[in-house]
PDB file of C-alpha atoms in Angstrom:
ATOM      1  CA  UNK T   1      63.287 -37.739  14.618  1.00  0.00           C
ATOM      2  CA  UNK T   2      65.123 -38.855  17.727  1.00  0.00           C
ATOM      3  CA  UNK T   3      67.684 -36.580  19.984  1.00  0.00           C
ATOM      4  CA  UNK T   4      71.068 -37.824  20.079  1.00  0.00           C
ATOM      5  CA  UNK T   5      71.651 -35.126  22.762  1.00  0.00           C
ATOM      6  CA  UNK T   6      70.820 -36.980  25.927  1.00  0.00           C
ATOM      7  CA  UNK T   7      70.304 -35.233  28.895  1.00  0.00           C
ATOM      8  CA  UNK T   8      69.340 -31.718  28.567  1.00  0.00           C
ATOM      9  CA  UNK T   9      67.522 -28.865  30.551  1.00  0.00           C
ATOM     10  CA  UNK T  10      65.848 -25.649  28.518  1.00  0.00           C
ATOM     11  CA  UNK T  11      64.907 -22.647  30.805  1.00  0.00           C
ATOM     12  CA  UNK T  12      61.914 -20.239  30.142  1.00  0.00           C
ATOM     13  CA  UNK T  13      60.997 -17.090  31.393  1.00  0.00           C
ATOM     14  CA  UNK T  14      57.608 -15.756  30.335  1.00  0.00           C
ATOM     15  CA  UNK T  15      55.559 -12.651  31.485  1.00  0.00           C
ATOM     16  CA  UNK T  16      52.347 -13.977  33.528  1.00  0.00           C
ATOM     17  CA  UNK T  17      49.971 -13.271  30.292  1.00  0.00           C
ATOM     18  CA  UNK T  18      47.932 -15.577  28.975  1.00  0.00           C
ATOM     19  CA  UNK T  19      49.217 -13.782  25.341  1.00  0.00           C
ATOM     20  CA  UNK T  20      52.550 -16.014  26.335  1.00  0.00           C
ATOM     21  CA  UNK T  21      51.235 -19.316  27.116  1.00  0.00           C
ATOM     22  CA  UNK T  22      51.750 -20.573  24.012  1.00  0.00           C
ATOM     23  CA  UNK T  23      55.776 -20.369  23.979  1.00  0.00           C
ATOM     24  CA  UNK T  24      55.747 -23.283  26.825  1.00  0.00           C
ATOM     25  CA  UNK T  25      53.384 -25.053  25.184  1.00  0.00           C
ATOM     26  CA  UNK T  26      55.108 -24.858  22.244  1.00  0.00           C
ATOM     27  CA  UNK T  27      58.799 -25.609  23.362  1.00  0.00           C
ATOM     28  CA  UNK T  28      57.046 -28.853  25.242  1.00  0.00           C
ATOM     29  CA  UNK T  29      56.087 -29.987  21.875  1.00  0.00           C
ATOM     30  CA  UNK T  30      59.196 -29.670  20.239  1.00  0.00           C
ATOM     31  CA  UNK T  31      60.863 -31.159  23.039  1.00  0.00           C
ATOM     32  CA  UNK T  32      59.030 -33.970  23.019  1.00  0.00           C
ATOM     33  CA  UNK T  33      59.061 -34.127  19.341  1.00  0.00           C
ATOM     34  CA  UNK T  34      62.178 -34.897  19.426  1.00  0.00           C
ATOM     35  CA  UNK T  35      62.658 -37.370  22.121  1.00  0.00           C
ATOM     36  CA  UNK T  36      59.978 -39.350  20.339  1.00  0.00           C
ATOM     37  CA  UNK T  37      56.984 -38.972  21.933  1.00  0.00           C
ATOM     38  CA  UNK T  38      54.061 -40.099  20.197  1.00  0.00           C
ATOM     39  CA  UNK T  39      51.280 -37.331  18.359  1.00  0.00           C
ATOM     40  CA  UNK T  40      49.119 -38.106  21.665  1.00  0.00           C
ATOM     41  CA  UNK T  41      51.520 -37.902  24.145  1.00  0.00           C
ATOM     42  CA  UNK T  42      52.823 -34.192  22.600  1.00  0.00           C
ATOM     43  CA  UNK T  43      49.401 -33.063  22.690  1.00  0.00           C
ATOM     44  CA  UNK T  44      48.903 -34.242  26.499  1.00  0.00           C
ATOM     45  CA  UNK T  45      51.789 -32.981  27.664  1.00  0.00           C
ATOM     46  CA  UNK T  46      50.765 -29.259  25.639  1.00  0.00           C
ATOM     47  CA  UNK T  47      47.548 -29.517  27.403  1.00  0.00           C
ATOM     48  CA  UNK T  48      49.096 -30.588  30.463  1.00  0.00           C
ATOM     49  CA  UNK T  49      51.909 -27.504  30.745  1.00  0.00           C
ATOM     50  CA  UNK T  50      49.010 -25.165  29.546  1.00  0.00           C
ATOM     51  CA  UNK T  51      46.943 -26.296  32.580  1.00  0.00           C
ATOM     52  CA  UNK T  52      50.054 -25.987  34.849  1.00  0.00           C
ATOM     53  CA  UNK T  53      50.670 -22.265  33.412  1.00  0.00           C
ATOM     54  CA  UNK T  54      47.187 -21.417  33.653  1.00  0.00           C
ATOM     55  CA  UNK T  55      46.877 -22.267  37.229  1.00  0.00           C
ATOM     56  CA  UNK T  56      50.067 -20.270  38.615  1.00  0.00           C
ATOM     57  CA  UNK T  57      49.394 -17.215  35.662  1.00  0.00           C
ATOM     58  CA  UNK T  58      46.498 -15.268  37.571  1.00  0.00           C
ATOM     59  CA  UNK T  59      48.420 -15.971  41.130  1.00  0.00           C
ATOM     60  CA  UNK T  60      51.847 -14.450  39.678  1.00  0.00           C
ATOM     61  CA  UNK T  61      52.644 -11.945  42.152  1.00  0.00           C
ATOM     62  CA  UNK T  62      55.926 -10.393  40.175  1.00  0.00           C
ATOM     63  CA  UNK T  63      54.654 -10.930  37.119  1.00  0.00           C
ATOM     64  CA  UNK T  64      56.595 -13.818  35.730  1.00  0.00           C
ATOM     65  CA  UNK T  65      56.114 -17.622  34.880  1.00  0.00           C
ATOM     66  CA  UNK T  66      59.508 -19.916  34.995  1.00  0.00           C
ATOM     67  CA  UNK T  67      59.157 -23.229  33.089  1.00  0.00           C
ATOM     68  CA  UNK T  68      62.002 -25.421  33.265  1.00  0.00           C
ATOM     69  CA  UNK T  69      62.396 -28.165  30.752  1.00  0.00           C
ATOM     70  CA  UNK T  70      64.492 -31.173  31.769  1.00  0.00           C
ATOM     71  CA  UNK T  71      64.877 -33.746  29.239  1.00  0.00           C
ATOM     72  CA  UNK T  72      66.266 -37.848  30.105  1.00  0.00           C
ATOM     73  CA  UNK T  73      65.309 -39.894  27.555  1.00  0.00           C
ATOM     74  CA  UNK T  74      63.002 -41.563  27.675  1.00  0.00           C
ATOM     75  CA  UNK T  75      61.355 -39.204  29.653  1.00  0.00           C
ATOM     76  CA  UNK T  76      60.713 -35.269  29.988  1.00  0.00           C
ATOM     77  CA  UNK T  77      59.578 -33.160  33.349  1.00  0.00           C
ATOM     78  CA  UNK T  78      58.304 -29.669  32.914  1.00  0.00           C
ATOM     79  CA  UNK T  79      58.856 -27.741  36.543  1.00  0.00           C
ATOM     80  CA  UNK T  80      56.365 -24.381  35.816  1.00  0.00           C
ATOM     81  CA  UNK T  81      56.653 -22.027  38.814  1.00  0.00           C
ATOM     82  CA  UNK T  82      55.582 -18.436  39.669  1.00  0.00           C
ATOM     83  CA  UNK T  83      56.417 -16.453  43.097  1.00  0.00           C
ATOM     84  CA  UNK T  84      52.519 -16.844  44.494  1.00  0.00           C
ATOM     85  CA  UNK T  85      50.697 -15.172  47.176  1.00  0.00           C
ATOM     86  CA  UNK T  86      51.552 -16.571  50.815  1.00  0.00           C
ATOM     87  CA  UNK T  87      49.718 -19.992  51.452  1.00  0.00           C
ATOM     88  CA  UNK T  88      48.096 -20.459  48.462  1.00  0.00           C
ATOM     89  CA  UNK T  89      48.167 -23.922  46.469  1.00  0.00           C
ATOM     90  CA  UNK T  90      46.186 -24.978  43.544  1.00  0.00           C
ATOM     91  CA  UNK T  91      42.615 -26.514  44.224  1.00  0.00           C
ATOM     92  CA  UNK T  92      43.680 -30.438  43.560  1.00  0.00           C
ATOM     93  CA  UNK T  93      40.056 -30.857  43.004  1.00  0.00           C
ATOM     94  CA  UNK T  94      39.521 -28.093  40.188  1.00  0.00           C
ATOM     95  CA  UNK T  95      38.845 -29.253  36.717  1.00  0.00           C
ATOM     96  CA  UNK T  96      41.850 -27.921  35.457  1.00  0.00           C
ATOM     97  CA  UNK T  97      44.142 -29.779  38.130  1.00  0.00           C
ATOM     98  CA  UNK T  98      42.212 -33.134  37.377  1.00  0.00           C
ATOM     99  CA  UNK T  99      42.684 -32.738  33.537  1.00  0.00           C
ATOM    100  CA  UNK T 100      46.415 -32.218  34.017  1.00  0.00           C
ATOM    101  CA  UNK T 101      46.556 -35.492  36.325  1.00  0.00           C
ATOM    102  CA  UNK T 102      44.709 -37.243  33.783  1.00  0.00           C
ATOM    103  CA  UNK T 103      47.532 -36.032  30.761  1.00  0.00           C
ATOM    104  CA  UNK T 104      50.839 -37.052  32.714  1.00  0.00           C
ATOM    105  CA  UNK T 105      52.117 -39.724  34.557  1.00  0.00           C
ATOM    106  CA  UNK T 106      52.430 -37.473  37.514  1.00  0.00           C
ATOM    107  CA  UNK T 107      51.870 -33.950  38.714  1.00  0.00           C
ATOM    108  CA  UNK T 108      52.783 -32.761  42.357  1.00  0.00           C
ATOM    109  CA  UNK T 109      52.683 -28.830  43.059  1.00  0.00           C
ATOM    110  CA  UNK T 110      55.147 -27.765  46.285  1.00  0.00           C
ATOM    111  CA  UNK T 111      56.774 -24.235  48.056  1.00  0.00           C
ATOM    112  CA  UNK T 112      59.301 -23.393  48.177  1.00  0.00           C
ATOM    113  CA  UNK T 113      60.615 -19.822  49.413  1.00  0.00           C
ATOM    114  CA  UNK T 114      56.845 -18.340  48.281  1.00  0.00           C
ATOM    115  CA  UNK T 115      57.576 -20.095  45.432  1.00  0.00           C
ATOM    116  CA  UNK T 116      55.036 -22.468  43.720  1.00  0.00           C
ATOM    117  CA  UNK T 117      56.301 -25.478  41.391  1.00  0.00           C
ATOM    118  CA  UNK T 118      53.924 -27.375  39.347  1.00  0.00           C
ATOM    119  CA  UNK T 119      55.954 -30.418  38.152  1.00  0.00           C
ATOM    120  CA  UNK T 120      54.951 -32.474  35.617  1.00  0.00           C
ATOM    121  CA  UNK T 121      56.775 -36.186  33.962  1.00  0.00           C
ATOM    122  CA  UNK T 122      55.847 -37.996  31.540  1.00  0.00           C
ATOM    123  CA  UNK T 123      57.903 -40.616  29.253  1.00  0.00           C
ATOM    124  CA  UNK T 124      58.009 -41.602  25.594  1.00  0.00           C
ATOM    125  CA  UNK T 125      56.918 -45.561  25.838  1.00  0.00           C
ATOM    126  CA  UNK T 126      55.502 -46.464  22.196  1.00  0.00           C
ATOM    127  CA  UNK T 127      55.442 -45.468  18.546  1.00  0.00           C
ATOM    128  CA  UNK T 128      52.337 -44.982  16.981  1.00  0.00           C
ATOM    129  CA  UNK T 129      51.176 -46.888  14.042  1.00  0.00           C
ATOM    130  CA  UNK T 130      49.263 -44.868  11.290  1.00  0.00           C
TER     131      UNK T 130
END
């Protein structure tokens, strides 16, 4: 099932619980679901926005994860953020960040204003054949 939307951004506000992970993960999936992604690539980029949320959740220091979902078909960037203790950046050579690398076509993490984006692209490039 293919969008006929176009161009589209979906904000998210969750509480920085791991209980509320899975809403991200889940409105990735139906995102990409419906900008026809293939079954692997929705379960990559799941993985990947877990990683990305898992990475900012324990640092939160109000509390709160923003994920914002911006969709241009063909391709979809996920922009997770959290207001995070001054200085701090995610360890680029933790497991975690290398599996989210390794899921996306690219991942970057900056500051701005104390706060930290993970951002995250990937695009839909093939069907899958069953």
């Amino acid at each position: 099932m293919s969008s006929s939307a176009g161009a589209a951004e979906v904000r998210l506000s969750i509480p920085a619980d791991g209980a509320y992970i899975a809403v991200p993960r889940s409105v990735v999936g139906n995102l990409a679901a419906r900008n026809d992604f293939t079954l692997d690539a929705i379960d990559d980029l799941r993985i990947a926005v877990d990683e990305a949320c898992a990475l900012l959740l324990p640092q939160s220091a109000d509390g709160v994860l923003e994920c914002v979902f911006q969709i241009a078909p063909p391709q979809l960037t996920v922009r997770t953020s959290a207001v995070v203790p001054n200085g701090w950046r995610p360890d680029t050579t933790s497991f975690g960040w290398t599996v989210l690398t390794a899921l996306v076509e690219s991942a970057a993490a900056e500051t701005i204003d104390g706060r930290l984006t993970i951002t995250v692209t990937a695009t839909a490039t093939a069907t899958e054949t069953l």
